[in-house]
Amino acid sequence: MADDTPPLPPLRDIIRRHGLAARKALGQNFLLDLNLTRRIARSAAPLADCNVVEIGPGPGGLTRALLLEGARRVVAIERDERCLPALAELAAAFPGRLDIVPGDALTIDPASLVPAPRKIVANLPYNVATPLLIAWLPSIAAFVDFTLMFQKEVAARLAAKPDTRDYGRLSVLTQWLATVERPFDIAPKAFVPPPKVTSTVVRLTPRPEPQAPCDQGALERVTAAAFGQRRKMLRQSLKSLGDAARLLHAAQVDPTARAESLTVTEFCALARALTASVR
Ligand code: SAM
């Protein structure tokens, strides 16, 4: 697309001028390579007709990539007040297309910030990445898709299939509602400062319908009990939920199976049986 934005200063200059030395407590590992941030933005395509919520813009590297790749509007939630003047400069370079919301993303409903169609794109602060995703799941249908960076190990858990080491609660709760793709990894050296771990770009696309019907709270309880003792047979690990044998019988699940071998659909059957048992 035609690029008629004024030339933007290099991110390193912005960081120096605004004193944005990275703070570990805020999960700050900045991406300064515009080729890479534009590649991430392109993984979130199409952007032109969408309103994007970005979590943690920091000095604005991914933010400017999203705008340069044509996002109609970006609303970015940033907790670190030191970043706000730098982000205000970026907003001035893209009139009417960038708004900054100062605050903690854990306390803000992202769907309330922009009208549909909405996307979330973020190089997430690792310390809050999983809690943020869990908080967004109940309203996942409000979004077209999510393009998020996670630690590689967390991305593997999101995408894991039954009978693998990485398969767990996060896999079931996420895949129940969304399909999971992992377009590419990002090496630690791409970040300033480099984190200890490799990162993975994850794209989550909400399913038109959940994989099987069930109540989300019941699914959370069943998966917590089952994976809380993942080496035990389900007739043992589900005892904390009440009459485990009856639940398993109602859900037509083998009582000697273990959590890691159950499909998402089988977990949903258990969740429905749990809901029925407390009626
Ligand atoms: N997007 C920038 C980039 O890619 O270079 C920065 C990414 S850095 C990994 C994470 C960013 O999230 C930081 O700017 C940090 O201040 C911000 N942050 C951390 N915790 C946050 C929270 N709870 N709510 C909003 N922003 C947060």
PDB file of C-alpha atoms and ligand atoms in Angstrom:
ATOM      1  CA  MET A   1       0.000   0.000   0.000  1.00  0.00           C
ATOM      2  CA  ALA A   2       1.083   3.612  -0.529  1.00  0.00           C
ATOM      3  CA  ASP A   3       3.173   4.825   2.391  1.00  0.00           C
ATOM      4  CA  ASP A   4       2.520   8.547   2.913  1.00  0.00           C
ATOM      5  CA  THR A   5       3.445   8.668   6.613  1.00  0.00           C
ATOM      6  CA  PRO A   6       6.170  11.076   7.699  1.00  0.00           C
ATOM      7  CA  PRO A   7       9.574   9.423   8.268  1.00  0.00           C
ATOM      8  CA  LEU A   8       9.663   7.983  11.775  1.00  0.00           C
ATOM      9  CA  PRO A   9      12.767   8.127  13.974  1.00  0.00           C
ATOM     10  CA  PRO A  10      14.603   4.831  14.603  1.00  0.00           C
ATOM     11  CA  LEU A  11      13.272   3.008  17.684  1.00  0.00           C
ATOM     12  CA  ARG A  12      16.710   3.091  19.332  1.00  0.00           C
ATOM     13  CA  ASP A  13      16.589   6.921  19.217  1.00  0.00           C
ATOM     14  CA  ILE A  14      13.089   6.902  20.713  1.00  0.00           C
ATOM     15  CA  ILE A  15      14.216   4.606  23.529  1.00  0.00           C
ATOM     16  CA  ARG A  16      17.230   6.827  24.240  1.00  0.00           C
ATOM     17  CA  ARG A  17      15.328  10.132  24.034  1.00  0.00           C
ATOM     18  CA  HIS A  18      12.505   8.946  26.317  1.00  0.00           C
ATOM     19  CA  GLY A  19      14.700   6.978  28.729  1.00  0.00           C
ATOM     20  CA  LEU A  20      12.928   3.654  28.081  1.00  0.00           C
ATOM     21  CA  ALA A  21      15.509   1.265  29.543  1.00  0.00           C
ATOM     22  CA  ALA A  22      13.721  -2.109  29.637  1.00  0.00           C
ATOM     23  CA  ARG A  23      12.229  -3.147  32.982  1.00  0.00           C
ATOM     24  CA  LYS A  24      12.131  -6.862  33.745  1.00  0.00           C
ATOM     25  CA  ALA A  25       9.194  -6.517  36.149  1.00  0.00           C
ATOM     26  CA  LEU A  26       7.058  -5.305  33.225  1.00  0.00           C
ATOM     27  CA  GLY A  27       8.171  -8.141  30.926  1.00  0.00           C
ATOM     28  CA  GLN A  28       9.892  -5.639  28.656  1.00  0.00           C
ATOM     29  CA  ASN A  29      11.791  -7.209  25.754  1.00  0.00           C
ATOM     30  CA  PHE A  30      11.524  -4.838  22.837  1.00  0.00           C
ATOM     31  CA  LEU A  31      11.519  -5.682  19.123  1.00  0.00           C
ATOM     32  CA  LEU A  32      13.401  -2.999  17.206  1.00  0.00           C
ATOM     33  CA  ASP A  33      13.768  -4.640  13.772  1.00  0.00           C
ATOM     34  CA  LEU A  34      11.008  -3.207  11.585  1.00  0.00           C
ATOM     35  CA  ASN A  35      11.341  -6.069   9.071  1.00  0.00           C
ATOM     36  CA  LEU A  36      10.454  -8.486  11.856  1.00  0.00           C
ATOM     37  CA  THR A  37       7.632  -6.420  13.355  1.00  0.00           C
ATOM     38  CA  ARG A  38       6.146  -5.970   9.870  1.00  0.00           C
ATOM     39  CA  ARG A  39       6.354  -9.753   9.377  1.00  0.00           C
ATOM     40  CA  ILE A  40       4.405 -10.218  12.628  1.00  0.00           C
ATOM     41  CA  ALA A  41       1.887  -7.602  11.509  1.00  0.00           C
ATOM     42  CA  ARG A  42       1.491  -9.408   8.173  1.00  0.00           C
ATOM     43  CA  SER A  43       0.729 -12.654  10.076  1.00  0.00           C
ATOM     44  CA  ALA A  44      -2.306 -10.807  11.431  1.00  0.00           C
ATOM     45  CA  ALA A  45      -3.549  -9.896   7.926  1.00  0.00           C
ATOM     46  CA  PRO A  46      -5.967  -8.792   6.644  1.00  0.00           C
ATOM     47  CA  LEU A  47      -5.749  -5.618   8.721  1.00  0.00           C
ATOM     48  CA  ALA A  48      -7.255  -2.962   6.461  1.00  0.00           C
ATOM     49  CA  ASP A  49     -10.850  -3.286   7.615  1.00  0.00           C
ATOM     50  CA  CYS A  50     -10.084  -4.161  11.218  1.00  0.00           C
ATOM     51  CA  ASN A  51      -9.746  -2.398  14.525  1.00  0.00           C
ATOM     52  CA  VAL A  52      -6.713  -3.760  16.324  1.00  0.00           C
ATOM     53  CA  VAL A  53      -6.205  -3.837  20.073  1.00  0.00           C
ATOM     54  CA  GLU A  54      -2.507  -4.075  20.914  1.00  0.00           C
ATOM     55  CA  ILE A  55      -1.349  -5.003  24.400  1.00  0.00           C
ATOM     56  CA  GLY A  56       1.906  -3.446  25.587  1.00  0.00           C
ATOM     57  CA  PRO A  57       3.113  -1.267  22.700  1.00  0.00           C
ATOM     58  CA  GLY A  58       6.216  -0.168  24.675  1.00  0.00           C
ATOM     59  CA  PRO A  59       8.260   2.166  22.446  1.00  0.00           C
ATOM     60  CA  GLY A  60       5.877   1.351  19.556  1.00  0.00           C
ATOM     61  CA  GLY A  61       7.794  -0.983  17.213  1.00  0.00           C
ATOM     62  CA  LEU A  62       4.957  -3.430  16.553  1.00  0.00           C
ATOM     63  CA  THR A  63       2.457  -0.556  16.727  1.00  0.00           C
ATOM     64  CA  ARG A  64       4.066   1.305  13.832  1.00  0.00           C
ATOM     65  CA  ALA A  65       4.322  -1.963  11.882  1.00  0.00           C
ATOM     66  CA  LEU A  66       0.579  -2.544  12.297  1.00  0.00           C
ATOM     67  CA  LEU A  67      -0.137   0.988  11.097  1.00  0.00           C
ATOM     68  CA  LEU A  68       2.286   0.721   8.169  1.00  0.00           C
ATOM     69  CA  GLU A  69       0.698  -2.613   7.199  1.00  0.00           C
ATOM     70  CA  GLY A  70      -2.628  -0.794   6.959  1.00  0.00           C
ATOM     71  CA  ALA A  71      -4.578  -1.431  10.182  1.00  0.00           C
ATOM     72  CA  ARG A  72      -7.600   0.839  10.049  1.00  0.00           C
ATOM     73  CA  ARG A  73      -7.263   1.770  13.698  1.00  0.00           C
ATOM     74  CA  VAL A  74      -5.047   0.622  16.585  1.00  0.00           C
ATOM     75  CA  VAL A  75      -5.916   1.041  20.252  1.00  0.00           C
ATOM     76  CA  ALA A  76      -2.965   0.121  22.433  1.00  0.00           C
ATOM     77  CA  ILE A  77      -3.034  -0.567  26.184  1.00  0.00           C
ATOM     78  CA  GLU A  78       0.251   0.277  27.926  1.00  0.00           C
ATOM     79  CA  ARG A  79       0.972   0.022  31.623  1.00  0.00           C
ATOM     80  CA  ASP A  80       4.346   1.789  31.636  1.00  0.00           C
ATOM     81  CA  GLU A  81       3.731   5.547  31.807  1.00  0.00           C
ATOM     82  CA  ARG A  82       7.287   6.228  30.619  1.00  0.00           C
ATOM     83  CA  CYS A  83       6.200   5.015  27.138  1.00  0.00           C
ATOM     84  CA  LEU A  84       3.259   7.405  26.792  1.00  0.00           C
ATOM     85  CA  PRO A  85       5.100  10.452  25.351  1.00  0.00           C
ATOM     86  CA  ALA A  86       6.816   8.285  22.710  1.00  0.00           C
ATOM     87  CA  LEU A  87       3.469   6.720  21.797  1.00  0.00           C
ATOM     88  CA  ALA A  88       1.838  10.175  21.609  1.00  0.00           C
ATOM     89  CA  GLU A  89       4.448  11.111  18.973  1.00  0.00           C
ATOM     90  CA  LEU A  90       3.563   7.981  16.993  1.00  0.00           C
ATOM     91  CA  ALA A  91      -0.146   8.795  17.252  1.00  0.00           C
ATOM     92  CA  ALA A  92       0.569  12.269  15.834  1.00  0.00           C
ATOM     93  CA  ALA A  93       2.283  10.669  12.818  1.00  0.00           C
ATOM     94  CA  PHE A  94      -0.864   8.588  12.097  1.00  0.00           C
ATOM     95  CA  PRO A  95      -3.702  11.067  12.691  1.00  0.00           C
ATOM     96  CA  GLY A  96      -6.964   9.450  13.801  1.00  0.00           C
ATOM     97  CA  ARG A  97      -5.557   5.900  13.599  1.00  0.00           C
ATOM     98  CA  LEU A  98      -3.802   5.346  16.954  1.00  0.00           C
ATOM     99  CA  ASP A  99      -5.185   5.752  20.470  1.00  0.00           C
ATOM    100  CA  ILE A 100      -3.328   4.879  23.636  1.00  0.00           C
ATOM    101  CA  VAL A 101      -5.096   3.572  26.718  1.00  0.00           C
ATOM    102  CA  PRO A 102      -2.859   3.864  29.778  1.00  0.00           C
ATOM    103  CA  GLY A 103      -3.466   1.025  32.241  1.00  0.00           C
ATOM    104  CA  ASP A 104      -3.232  -2.647  33.118  1.00  0.00           C
ATOM    105  CA  ALA A 105      -4.537  -4.927  30.354  1.00  0.00           C
ATOM    106  CA  LEU A 106      -5.577  -7.465  33.008  1.00  0.00           C
ATOM    107  CA  THR A 107      -8.260  -5.048  34.201  1.00  0.00           C
ATOM    108  CA  ILE A 108      -9.510  -3.829  30.800  1.00  0.00           C
ATOM    109  CA  ASP A 109     -12.036  -5.594  28.545  1.00  0.00           C
ATOM    110  CA  PRO A 110     -10.390  -5.248  25.099  1.00  0.00           C
ATOM    111  CA  ALA A 111     -13.704  -5.753  23.253  1.00  0.00           C
ATOM    112  CA  SER A 112     -15.044  -2.596  24.925  1.00  0.00           C
ATOM    113  CA  LEU A 113     -12.338  -0.440  23.327  1.00  0.00           C
ATOM    114  CA  VAL A 114     -13.170  -0.769  19.630  1.00  0.00           C
ATOM    115  CA  PRO A 115     -16.150  -1.771  17.499  1.00  0.00           C
ATOM    116  CA  ALA A 116     -16.160  -5.016  15.484  1.00  0.00           C
ATOM    117  CA  PRO A 117     -14.441  -6.307  13.426  1.00  0.00           C
ATOM    118  CA  ARG A 118     -11.699  -6.551  16.062  1.00  0.00           C
ATOM    119  CA  LYS A 119      -8.338  -8.283  16.344  1.00  0.00           C
ATOM    120  CA  ILE A 120      -5.808  -8.494  19.135  1.00  0.00           C
ATOM    121  CA  VAL A 121      -2.132  -8.351  18.192  1.00  0.00           C
ATOM    122  CA  ALA A 122       0.587  -8.307  20.816  1.00  0.00           C
ATOM    123  CA  ASN A 123       4.137  -9.082  21.769  1.00  0.00           C
ATOM    124  CA  LEU A 124       2.836 -10.048  25.188  1.00  0.00           C
ATOM    125  CA  PRO A 125       4.658  -9.434  28.434  1.00  0.00           C
ATOM    126  CA  TYR A 126       5.512 -13.049  29.361  1.00  0.00           C
ATOM    127  CA  ASN A 127       4.596 -12.646  33.010  1.00  0.00           C
ATOM    128  CA  VAL A 128       0.932 -11.983  32.167  1.00  0.00           C
ATOM    129  CA  ALA A 129       0.529 -13.714  28.781  1.00  0.00           C
ATOM    130  CA  THR A 130      -1.343 -16.818  29.997  1.00  0.00           C
ATOM    131  CA  PRO A 131      -3.641 -14.971  32.474  1.00  0.00           C
ATOM    132  CA  LEU A 132      -4.532 -12.521  29.686  1.00  0.00           C
ATOM    133  CA  LEU A 133      -5.449 -15.316  27.286  1.00  0.00           C
ATOM    134  CA  ILE A 134      -7.550 -17.121  29.928  1.00  0.00           C
ATOM    135  CA  ALA A 135      -9.342 -13.830  30.671  1.00  0.00           C
ATOM    136  CA  TRP A 136     -10.120 -13.281  26.963  1.00  0.00           C
ATOM    137  CA  LEU A 137     -11.453 -16.788  26.257  1.00  0.00           C
ATOM    138  CA  PRO A 138     -15.050 -16.208  27.485  1.00  0.00           C
ATOM    139  CA  SER A 139     -15.495 -13.383  24.958  1.00  0.00           C
ATOM    140  CA  ILE A 140     -13.360 -14.911  22.198  1.00  0.00           C
ATOM    141  CA  ALA A 141     -16.233 -14.682  19.688  1.00  0.00           C
ATOM    142  CA  ALA A 142     -16.019 -10.882  19.845  1.00  0.00           C
ATOM    143  CA  PHE A 143     -12.741 -11.096  17.885  1.00  0.00           C
ATOM    144  CA  VAL A 144     -11.865 -12.085  14.316  1.00  0.00           C
ATOM    145  CA  ASP A 145      -8.539 -13.524  15.469  1.00  0.00           C
ATOM    146  CA  PHE A 146      -5.547 -13.077  17.766  1.00  0.00           C
ATOM    147  CA  THR A 147      -1.880 -12.833  16.756  1.00  0.00           C
ATOM    148  CA  LEU A 148       0.171 -13.151  19.909  1.00  0.00           C
ATOM    149  CA  MET A 149       3.735 -13.870  20.892  1.00  0.00           C
ATOM    150  CA  PHE A 150       4.272 -16.425  23.623  1.00  0.00           C
ATOM    151  CA  GLN A 151       7.241 -18.288  25.025  1.00  0.00           C
ATOM    152  CA  LYS A 152       7.792 -21.251  22.700  1.00  0.00           C
ATOM    153  CA  GLU A 153       6.896 -23.700  25.509  1.00  0.00           C
ATOM    154  CA  VAL A 154       3.534 -21.987  26.125  1.00  0.00           C
ATOM    155  CA  ALA A 155       2.810 -21.939  22.374  1.00  0.00           C
ATOM    156  CA  ALA A 156       3.497 -25.695  22.289  1.00  0.00           C
ATOM    157  CA  ARG A 157       0.989 -26.224  25.113  1.00  0.00           C
ATOM    158  CA  LEU A 158      -1.649 -24.151  23.302  1.00  0.00           C
ATOM    159  CA  ALA A 159      -1.318 -26.294  20.158  1.00  0.00           C
ATOM    160  CA  ALA A 160      -0.662 -29.713  21.788  1.00  0.00           C
ATOM    161  CA  LYS A 161      -2.679 -32.815  20.867  1.00  0.00           C
ATOM    162  CA  PRO A 162      -3.663 -35.683  23.216  1.00  0.00           C
ATOM    163  CA  ASP A 163      -0.995 -38.211  24.194  1.00  0.00           C
ATOM    164  CA  THR A 164       1.795 -35.656  24.030  1.00  0.00           C
ATOM    165  CA  ARG A 165       3.840 -34.224  26.884  1.00  0.00           C
ATOM    166  CA  ASP A 166       2.615 -30.670  26.249  1.00  0.00           C
ATOM    167  CA  TYR A 167      -1.102 -31.516  26.215  1.00  0.00           C
ATOM    168  CA  GLY A 168      -2.843 -30.006  29.224  1.00  0.00           C
ATOM    169  CA  ARG A 169      -5.477 -27.657  30.538  1.00  0.00           C
ATOM    170  CA  LEU A 170      -4.413 -24.739  28.378  1.00  0.00           C
ATOM    171  CA  SER A 171      -4.595 -26.949  25.245  1.00  0.00           C
ATOM    172  CA  VAL A 172      -8.160 -28.085  26.038  1.00  0.00           C
ATOM    173  CA  LEU A 173      -9.547 -24.690  27.095  1.00  0.00           C
ATOM    174  CA  THR A 174      -8.045 -22.980  24.038  1.00  0.00           C
ATOM    175  CA  GLN A 175      -8.727 -25.612  21.353  1.00  0.00           C
ATOM    176  CA  TRP A 176     -12.309 -25.981  22.584  1.00  0.00           C
ATOM    177  CA  LEU A 177     -12.923 -22.461  21.282  1.00  0.00           C
ATOM    178  CA  ALA A 178     -10.227 -21.756  18.707  1.00  0.00           C
ATOM    179  CA  THR A 179      -7.897 -23.211  16.125  1.00  0.00           C
ATOM    180  CA  VAL A 180      -4.220 -22.677  16.871  1.00  0.00           C
ATOM    181  CA  GLU A 181      -1.497 -21.959  14.312  1.00  0.00           C
ATOM    182  CA  ARG A 182       2.166 -21.184  14.950  1.00  0.00           C
ATOM    183  CA  PRO A 183       3.447 -19.218  11.923  1.00  0.00           C
ATOM    184  CA  PHE A 184       7.077 -18.803  13.094  1.00  0.00           C
ATOM    185  CA  ASP A 185       9.545 -18.647  15.980  1.00  0.00           C
ATOM    186  CA  ILE A 186      11.588 -15.627  17.011  1.00  0.00           C
ATOM    187  CA  ALA A 187      15.080 -16.119  18.413  1.00  0.00           C
ATOM    188  CA  PRO A 188      16.046 -14.405  21.700  1.00  0.00           C
ATOM    189  CA  LYS A 189      18.632 -12.240  19.913  1.00  0.00           C
ATOM    190  CA  ALA A 190      15.857 -10.381  18.055  1.00  0.00           C
ATOM    191  CA  PHE A 191      14.799  -8.707  21.323  1.00  0.00           C
ATOM    192  CA  VAL A 192      16.374  -5.918  23.365  1.00  0.00           C
ATOM    193  CA  PRO A 193      17.287  -7.159  25.921  1.00  0.00           C
ATOM    194  CA  PRO A 194      17.288 -10.809  24.749  1.00  0.00           C
ATOM    195  CA  PRO A 195      15.075 -13.045  26.921  1.00  0.00           C
ATOM    196  CA  LYS A 196      16.318 -16.510  27.975  1.00  0.00           C
ATOM    197  CA  VAL A 197      13.735 -18.308  25.839  1.00  0.00           C
ATOM    198  CA  THR A 198      12.670 -18.557  22.192  1.00  0.00           C
ATOM    199  CA  SER A 199       9.333 -16.951  21.303  1.00  0.00           C
ATOM    200  CA  THR A 200       6.628 -18.188  18.950  1.00  0.00           C
ATOM    201  CA  VAL A 201       4.051 -16.166  17.044  1.00  0.00           C
ATOM    202  CA  VAL A 202       0.665 -17.821  17.619  1.00  0.00           C
ATOM    203  CA  ARG A 203      -2.479 -17.183  15.649  1.00  0.00           C
ATOM    204  CA  LEU A 204      -5.758 -18.123  17.314  1.00  0.00           C
ATOM    205  CA  THR A 205      -8.928 -18.121  15.234  1.00  0.00           C
ATOM    206  CA  PRO A 206     -12.224 -18.543  17.092  1.00  0.00           C
ATOM    207  CA  ARG A 207     -14.260 -21.515  15.854  1.00  0.00           C
ATOM    208  CA  PRO A 208     -17.745 -20.649  14.554  1.00  0.00           C
ATOM    209  CA  GLU A 209     -19.002 -22.899  17.384  1.00  0.00           C
ATOM    210  CA  PRO A 210     -17.116 -24.480  20.307  1.00  0.00           C
ATOM    211  CA  GLN A 211     -15.879 -28.023  19.517  1.00  0.00           C
ATOM    212  CA  ALA A 212     -18.735 -29.419  21.649  1.00  0.00           C
ATOM    213  CA  PRO A 213     -21.337 -27.801  23.882  1.00  0.00           C
ATOM    214  CA  CYS A 214     -20.584 -27.388  27.605  1.00  0.00           C
ATOM    215  CA  ASP A 215     -20.313 -24.762  30.311  1.00  0.00           C
ATOM    216  CA  GLN A 216     -16.897 -23.058  30.464  1.00  0.00           C
ATOM    217  CA  GLY A 217     -16.768 -23.100  34.285  1.00  0.00           C
ATOM    218  CA  ALA A 218     -17.506 -26.843  34.331  1.00  0.00           C
ATOM    219  CA  LEU A 219     -14.812 -27.457  31.693  1.00  0.00           C
ATOM    220  CA  GLU A 220     -12.336 -25.486  33.791  1.00  0.00           C
ATOM    221  CA  ARG A 221     -13.162 -27.588  36.870  1.00  0.00           C
ATOM    222  CA  VAL A 222     -12.930 -30.903  35.042  1.00  0.00           C
ATOM    223  CA  THR A 223      -9.609 -30.075  33.374  1.00  0.00           C
ATOM    224  CA  ALA A 224      -8.177 -28.702  36.633  1.00  0.00           C
ATOM    225  CA  ALA A 225      -9.043 -31.930  38.463  1.00  0.00           C
ATOM    226  CA  ALA A 226      -7.923 -34.244  35.642  1.00  0.00           C
ATOM    227  CA  PHE A 227      -4.607 -32.533  34.818  1.00  0.00           C
ATOM    228  CA  GLY A 228      -3.939 -31.748  38.497  1.00  0.00           C
ATOM    229  CA  GLN A 229      -3.099 -35.456  38.777  1.00  0.00           C
ATOM    230  CA  ARG A 230      -2.286 -36.224  35.160  1.00  0.00           C
ATOM    231  CA  ARG A 231      -0.492 -39.519  35.892  1.00  0.00           C
ATOM    232  CA  LYS A 232      -3.505 -40.948  37.750  1.00  0.00           C
ATOM    233  CA  MET A 233      -6.474 -42.730  36.205  1.00  0.00           C
ATOM    234  CA  LEU A 234      -9.535 -40.505  35.851  1.00  0.00           C
ATOM    235  CA  ARG A 235     -11.571 -42.587  38.332  1.00  0.00           C
ATOM    236  CA  GLN A 236      -9.016 -41.357  40.906  1.00  0.00           C
ATOM    237  CA  SER A 237      -8.173 -37.856  39.662  1.00  0.00           C
ATOM    238  CA  LEU A 238     -11.836 -36.788  39.317  1.00  0.00           C
ATOM    239  CA  LYS A 239     -12.755 -37.779  42.895  1.00  0.00           C
ATOM    240  CA  SER A 240     -12.486 -34.147  44.012  1.00  0.00           C
ATOM    241  CA  LEU A 241     -15.540 -33.412  41.803  1.00  0.00           C
ATOM    242  CA  GLY A 242     -17.825 -35.934  43.580  1.00  0.00           C
ATOM    243  CA  ASP A 243     -18.858 -39.377  42.343  1.00  0.00           C
ATOM    244  CA  ALA A 244     -16.139 -39.856  39.718  1.00  0.00           C
ATOM    245  CA  ALA A 245     -17.448 -43.258  38.566  1.00  0.00           C
ATOM    246  CA  ARG A 246     -20.893 -41.797  37.845  1.00  0.00           C
ATOM    247  CA  LEU A 247     -19.459 -38.802  35.990  1.00  0.00           C
ATOM    248  CA  LEU A 248     -17.303 -41.059  33.821  1.00  0.00           C
ATOM    249  CA  HIS A 249     -20.186 -43.418  33.131  1.00  0.00           C
ATOM    250  CA  ALA A 250     -22.500 -40.514  32.186  1.00  0.00           C
ATOM    251  CA  ALA A 251     -19.832 -39.118  29.853  1.00  0.00           C
ATOM    252  CA  GLN A 252     -19.037 -42.567  28.418  1.00  0.00           C
ATOM    253  CA  VAL A 253     -15.361 -42.124  29.232  1.00  0.00           C
ATOM    254  CA  ASP A 254     -13.103 -45.053  30.211  1.00  0.00           C
ATOM    255  CA  PRO A 255     -12.506 -44.741  33.996  1.00  0.00           C
ATOM    256  CA  THR A 256      -8.985 -46.162  33.627  1.00  0.00           C
ATOM    257  CA  ALA A 257      -7.966 -43.518  31.056  1.00  0.00           C
ATOM    258  CA  ARG A 258      -5.630 -40.679  32.045  1.00  0.00           C
ATOM    259  CA  ALA A 259      -6.189 -36.955  31.415  1.00  0.00           C
ATOM    260  CA  GLU A 260      -3.517 -36.719  28.749  1.00  0.00           C
ATOM    261  CA  SER A 261      -5.275 -39.208  26.448  1.00  0.00           C
ATOM    262  CA  LEU A 262      -8.721 -37.548  26.471  1.00  0.00           C
ATOM    263  CA  THR A 263      -9.869 -35.514  23.478  1.00  0.00           C
ATOM    264  CA  VAL A 264     -11.384 -32.042  23.877  1.00  0.00           C
ATOM    265  CA  THR A 265     -14.784 -33.512  22.982  1.00  0.00           C
ATOM    266  CA  GLU A 266     -14.469 -36.091  25.793  1.00  0.00           C
ATOM    267  CA  PHE A 267     -13.599 -33.354  28.280  1.00  0.00           C
ATOM    268  CA  CYS A 268     -16.737 -31.505  27.128  1.00  0.00           C
ATOM    269  CA  ALA A 269     -18.819 -34.647  27.788  1.00  0.00           C
ATOM    270  CA  LEU A 270     -17.364 -34.792  31.309  1.00  0.00           C
ATOM    271  CA  ALA A 271     -18.137 -31.088  31.815  1.00  0.00           C
ATOM    272  CA  ARG A 272     -21.765 -31.656  30.748  1.00  0.00           C
ATOM    273  CA  ALA A 273     -22.011 -34.627  33.131  1.00  0.00           C
ATOM    274  CA  LEU A 274     -20.630 -32.451  35.945  1.00  0.00           C
ATOM    275  CA  THR A 275     -23.178 -29.698  35.230  1.00  0.00           C
ATOM    276  CA  ALA A 276     -25.994 -32.284  35.185  1.00  0.00           C
ATOM    277  CA  SER A 277     -24.776 -33.827  38.464  1.00  0.00           C
ATOM    278  CA  VAL A 278     -25.126 -30.577  40.426  1.00  0.00           C
ATOM    279  CA  ARG A 279     -28.582 -29.695  39.102  1.00  0.00           C
TER     280      ARG A 279
HETATM  281  N1  SAM B   1       5.260  -4.192  21.801  1.00  0.00           N
HETATM  282  C1  SAM B   1       6.609  -3.826  22.192  1.00  0.00           C
HETATM  283  C2  SAM B   1       7.593  -4.531  21.279  1.00  0.00           C
HETATM  284  O1  SAM B   1       7.169  -5.498  20.622  1.00  0.00           O
HETATM  285  O2  SAM B   1       8.756  -4.127  21.251  1.00  0.00           O
HETATM  286  C3  SAM B   1       6.887  -4.171  23.666  1.00  0.00           C
HETATM  287  C4  SAM B   1       6.665  -5.614  24.043  1.00  0.00           C
HETATM  288  S1  SAM B   1       7.208  -5.999  25.684  1.00  0.00           S
HETATM  289  C5  SAM B   1       7.467  -7.743  25.524  1.00  0.00           C
HETATM  290  C6  SAM B   1       5.722  -5.985  26.676  1.00  0.00           C
HETATM  291  C7  SAM B   1       5.078  -4.628  26.874  1.00  0.00           C
HETATM  292  O3  SAM B   1       3.881  -4.804  27.672  1.00  0.00           O
HETATM  293  C8  SAM B   1       5.894  -3.587  27.610  1.00  0.00           C
HETATM  294  O4  SAM B   1       5.797  -2.355  26.933  1.00  0.00           O
HETATM  295  C9  SAM B   1       5.271  -3.486  28.997  1.00  0.00           C
HETATM  296  O5  SAM B   1       5.412  -2.223  29.597  1.00  0.00           O
HETATM  297  C10 SAM B   1       3.820  -3.793  28.686  1.00  0.00           C
HETATM  298  N2  SAM B   1       3.051  -4.367  29.808  1.00  0.00           N
HETATM  299  C11 SAM B   1       3.499  -5.202  30.773  1.00  0.00           C
HETATM  300  N3  SAM B   1       2.487  -5.569  31.584  1.00  0.00           N
HETATM  301  C12 SAM B   1       1.377  -4.965  31.107  1.00  0.00           C
HETATM  302  C13 SAM B   1       0.007  -4.954  31.512  1.00  0.00           C
HETATM  303  N4  SAM B   1      -0.405  -5.665  32.561  1.00  0.00           N
HETATM  304  N5  SAM B   1      -0.862  -4.204  30.791  1.00  0.00           N
HETATM  305  C14 SAM B   1      -0.447  -3.487  29.701  1.00  0.00           C
HETATM  306  N6  SAM B   1       0.833  -3.470  29.285  1.00  0.00           N
HETATM  307  C15 SAM B   1       1.736  -4.195  29.959  1.00  0.00           C
END
